Amino acid sequence: MLKVEGINVYYGNIQALKGVTLEVNEGEIVTLIGANGAGKSTLLKTLSGLLKPKTGSITYLGKSISGKAAQTIVKAGISHVPEGRRVFANMTVEENLELGAYLRKDAAGIRADLDRVYEIFPRLLERKKQASGTLSGGEQQMLAMGRAIMARPKLLLLDEPSMGLAPLFVKTIFQVIQEINNNGTTILLVEQNANMALSIADRAYVIETGRVVLSGTAKELQASEELKLAYLGGH
């Protein structure tokens, strides 16, 4: 579904991604693991059109999307939930969700997806008329994910969905990621919680200082001694 070949991405003179190659097949959950500053968020921003690769290629469903505008990429079916839960604080929960569907014209489908988001996140239904800025961090993360679902993406890019959340919320978010995937959305997940990410992923890539240094099935990486020491708390 998504093929990234040898992309190099720079912030000014600093090279953030160095020849990154990876692929995501339809129906998979693929996770990117790595320390802060390794280039994981940069990769998602490049895939969603917020950053442009200097060299290399990005192919989605057989077509090149390298350097295309973010809006074109959303239209093609890729939704990005950035780190830090960017919700529109002064708008209500429901208005935020409706914004997710702004490129769609199918009123009945939008209504059905709104109902589905409320089914997945009952908390959002309870708070649908509330200003989004008054929600807790966990609720804002639910809202950011709900808004992405409203775009009805084929591929969902999730950047650190569990960051800063209470353990109970983390569990909920991971269950929801699996549910979204079971409903037919392919997922590329960036996550600091490597154990949790590997427990739901099909495959994983480890990124260090802008390079892919390890890849394999989630089970292979869970069993990797090298990875255990670096990212899985050593046991």
Coordinates of C-alpha atoms in Angstrom, one line a residue:
M1 CA 0.0 0.0 0.0
L2 CA 2.8 2.4 1.0
K3 CA 6.4 2.1 -0.3
V4 CA 9.1 4.5 0.9
E5 CA 12.4 4.2 -0.9
G6 CA 15.7 5.8 0.2
I7 CA 14.2 9.1 1.4
N8 CA 16.4 11.9 2.7
V9 CA 14.8 14.7 4.6
Y10 CA 16.5 17.8 5.9
Y11 CA 15.6 20.6 8.4
G12 CA 17.8 23.3 7.0
N13 CA 21.3 21.9 7.0
I14 CA 20.5 19.1 9.4
Q15 CA 19.7 15.7 7.9
A16 CA 16.7 14.2 9.8
L17 CA 16.1 11.1 7.7
K18 CA 19.0 9.2 6.0
G19 CA 18.0 6.9 3.2
V20 CA 14.9 5.5 4.9
T21 CA 13.2 2.6 3.2
L22 CA 10.1 0.8 4.4
E23 CA 6.7 -0.5 3.3
V24 CA 3.3 -0.9 4.7
N25 CA 0.9 -3.6 3.3
E26 CA -2.8 -3.2 3.2
G27 CA -4.5 -4.2 6.4
E28 CA -1.4 -4.2 8.6
I29 CA -0.5 -2.3 11.7
V30 CA 3.2 -1.3 11.3
T31 CA 5.0 0.4 14.2
L32 CA 8.1 2.6 14.2
I33 CA 10.2 2.4 17.3
G34 CA 13.0 4.6 18.4
A35 CA 14.3 7.2 20.9
N36 CA 13.1 10.8 20.9
G37 CA 14.7 12.7 18.0
A38 CA 15.3 9.5 16.0
G39 CA 13.2 10.8 13.1
K40 CA 9.9 9.0 13.6
S41 CA 7.7 12.1 13.6
T42 CA 9.7 13.6 10.7
L43 CA 8.9 10.5 8.7
L44 CA 5.1 10.8 9.4
K45 CA 5.2 14.5 8.5
T46 CA 6.9 13.6 5.2
L47 CA 4.4 11.0 4.4
S48 CA 1.5 13.4 5.1
G49 CA 3.0 16.2 2.9
L50 CA 4.0 18.5 5.7
L51 CA 7.7 18.0 4.8
K52 CA 9.3 17.4 1.4
P53 CA 11.9 14.7 0.9
K54 CA 15.1 16.0 -0.8
T55 CA 15.6 12.7 -2.6
G56 CA 14.0 9.2 -2.6
S57 CA 10.5 8.2 -3.4
I58 CA 7.1 7.7 -1.7
T59 CA 4.5 5.6 -3.5
Y60 CA 1.0 5.1 -2.2
L61 CA -1.4 2.7 -3.9
G62 CA 1.0 2.6 -6.9
K63 CA 1.2 6.4 -7.4
S64 CA 3.9 8.7 -6.4
I65 CA 3.0 11.1 -3.5
S66 CA 6.6 12.5 -3.0
G67 CA 6.4 16.2 -2.4
K68 CA 2.6 16.4 -3.0
A69 CA 0.6 19.0 -1.0
A70 CA -0.9 17.8 2.3
Q71 CA -4.4 18.3 1.1
T72 CA -3.9 16.1 -1.9
I73 CA -2.5 13.4 0.3
V74 CA -5.6 13.6 2.7
K75 CA -7.8 13.4 -0.4
A76 CA -6.0 10.2 -1.5
G77 CA -6.9 8.6 1.8
I78 CA -4.1 9.2 4.3
S79 CA -4.9 10.8 7.7
H80 CA -2.3 12.0 10.1
V81 CA -2.9 12.3 13.9
P82 CA 0.1 14.5 15.0
E83 CA 1.8 14.3 18.3
G84 CA 0.3 16.5 21.0
R85 CA -3.4 16.1 20.2
R86 CA -4.1 19.3 18.1
V87 CA -7.7 20.0 18.7
F88 CA -9.5 23.2 18.0
A89 CA -10.0 24.3 21.6
N90 CA -12.8 26.8 21.2
M91 CA -14.9 24.5 19.0
T92 CA -17.2 21.8 20.5
V93 CA -16.3 18.2 20.4
E94 CA -18.9 17.6 17.6
E95 CA -17.6 20.5 15.5
N96 CA -14.1 19.1 15.7
L97 CA -15.3 15.8 14.5
E98 CA -17.3 17.3 11.7
L99 CA -14.2 19.1 10.5
G100 CA -12.5 15.7 10.0
A101 CA -15.0 15.1 7.2
Y102 CA -14.6 18.4 5.5
L103 CA -13.5 16.9 2.2
R104 CA -16.5 14.5 2.1
K105 CA -19.9 15.1 0.5
D106 CA -21.7 12.0 1.6
A107 CA -24.0 13.3 4.4
A108 CA -25.4 9.9 5.3
G109 CA -21.9 8.3 5.5
I110 CA -20.7 11.2 7.6
R111 CA -23.6 10.7 10.0
A112 CA -22.9 7.0 10.2
D113 CA -19.2 7.6 10.9
L114 CA -20.1 10.2 13.6
D115 CA -22.2 7.5 15.3
R116 CA -19.4 5.1 15.0
V117 CA -16.9 7.5 16.6
Y118 CA -19.4 8.0 19.5
E119 CA -19.7 4.2 19.8
I120 CA -15.9 3.7 20.0
F121 CA -15.5 6.7 22.3
P122 CA -18.7 7.0 24.5
R123 CA -16.9 9.7 26.5
L124 CA -17.0 12.0 23.4
L125 CA -20.8 11.5 23.0
E126 CA -21.2 12.6 26.7
R127 CA -19.1 15.7 25.9
K128 CA -20.2 16.5 22.3
K129 CA -21.4 20.0 23.1
Q130 CA -18.5 20.9 25.3
A131 CA -15.6 23.1 24.2
S132 CA -12.7 20.8 23.2
G133 CA -10.2 22.8 25.2
T134 CA -11.9 21.8 28.4
L135 CA -11.3 18.0 27.8
S136 CA -8.6 16.0 29.6
G137 CA -5.5 14.9 27.7
G138 CA -6.9 11.4 27.2
E139 CA -10.2 12.8 25.9
Q140 CA -8.4 15.1 23.5
Q141 CA -6.4 12.2 22.2
M142 CA -9.7 10.3 21.6
L143 CA -11.0 13.4 19.8
A144 CA -7.9 13.7 17.6
M145 CA -8.3 10.0 16.6
G146 CA -12.1 10.4 16.1
R147 CA -11.5 13.3 13.8
A148 CA -9.1 11.3 11.8
I149 CA -11.6 8.4 11.5
M150 CA -14.1 11.0 10.1
A151 CA -11.9 11.5 7.1
R152 CA -12.5 7.8 6.4
P153 CA -8.8 7.1 5.7
K154 CA -7.4 4.1 4.0
L155 CA -4.1 4.7 5.9
L156 CA -3.9 6.2 9.3
L157 CA -0.6 7.7 10.6
L158 CA -0.6 7.9 14.4
D159 CA 2.1 9.9 16.2
E160 CA 2.6 9.0 19.9
P161 CA -1.1 8.3 20.7
S162 CA -0.4 7.2 24.2
M163 CA 2.0 10.1 25.2
G164 CA 1.3 11.6 28.5
L165 CA -1.8 9.6 29.2
A166 CA -2.8 7.7 32.3
P167 CA -2.3 3.9 32.1
L168 CA -6.0 3.2 31.9
F169 CA -6.4 5.6 28.9
V170 CA -3.3 4.0 27.2
K171 CA -5.1 0.6 27.3
T172 CA -8.2 2.1 25.8
I173 CA -6.3 3.9 23.0
F174 CA -4.5 0.7 22.0
Q175 CA -7.8 -1.3 22.0
V176 CA -9.3 1.4 19.7
I177 CA -6.3 1.3 17.4
Q178 CA -6.9 -2.5 17.0
E179 CA -10.6 -1.8 16.4
I180 CA -9.9 0.8 13.7
N181 CA -7.6 -1.7 12.0
N182 CA -10.1 -4.5 12.2
N183 CA -12.6 -2.2 10.5
G184 CA -10.3 -2.1 7.5
T185 CA -7.9 0.9 8.1
T186 CA -4.2 0.2 7.7
I187 CA -2.1 1.9 10.4
L188 CA 1.4 3.2 10.7
L189 CA 2.0 3.9 14.4
V190 CA 4.8 5.9 16.0
E191 CA 4.9 5.0 19.7
Q192 CA 7.3 5.4 22.7
N193 CA 5.7 2.5 24.5
A194 CA 7.5 -0.1 22.4
N195 CA 6.0 -3.1 24.4
M196 CA 2.5 -2.0 23.8
A197 CA 3.1 -1.1 20.1
L198 CA 4.7 -4.5 19.4
S199 CA 1.8 -6.3 21.2
I200 CA -0.7 -5.1 18.5
A201 CA 1.6 -4.6 15.5
D202 CA 2.2 -7.0 12.6
R203 CA 5.6 -5.7 11.8
A204 CA 8.0 -3.0 13.1
Y205 CA 10.9 -0.9 12.1
V206 CA 13.5 0.5 14.5
I207 CA 14.8 4.0 13.7
E208 CA 18.0 5.4 15.2
T209 CA 19.4 8.8 14.2
G210 CA 17.4 9.0 11.0
R211 CA 18.2 5.4 9.8
V212 CA 16.2 2.2 9.9
V213 CA 18.5 -0.1 11.8
L214 CA 16.3 -3.1 12.4
S215 CA 13.0 -4.5 11.0
G216 CA 11.0 -7.6 11.2
T217 CA 7.7 -9.0 12.5
A218 CA 6.6 -7.7 15.8
K219 CA 7.2 -11.1 17.4
E220 CA 10.8 -11.2 16.0
L221 CA 11.5 -7.8 17.5
Q222 CA 9.9 -8.6 20.8
A223 CA 12.3 -11.5 21.0
S224 CA 15.4 -9.5 20.0
E225 CA 17.9 -9.1 22.7
E226 CA 19.3 -6.0 21.2
L227 CA 15.9 -4.4 21.2
K228 CA 15.0 -5.6 24.7
L229 CA 18.1 -3.8 26.1
A230 CA 17.5 -0.6 24.2
Y231 CA 13.7 -0.1 24.2
L232 CA 11.8 -2.8 26.1
G233 CA 13.1 -2.1 29.6
G234 CA 15.8 -4.8 29.5
H235 CA 13.4 -7.8 30.2

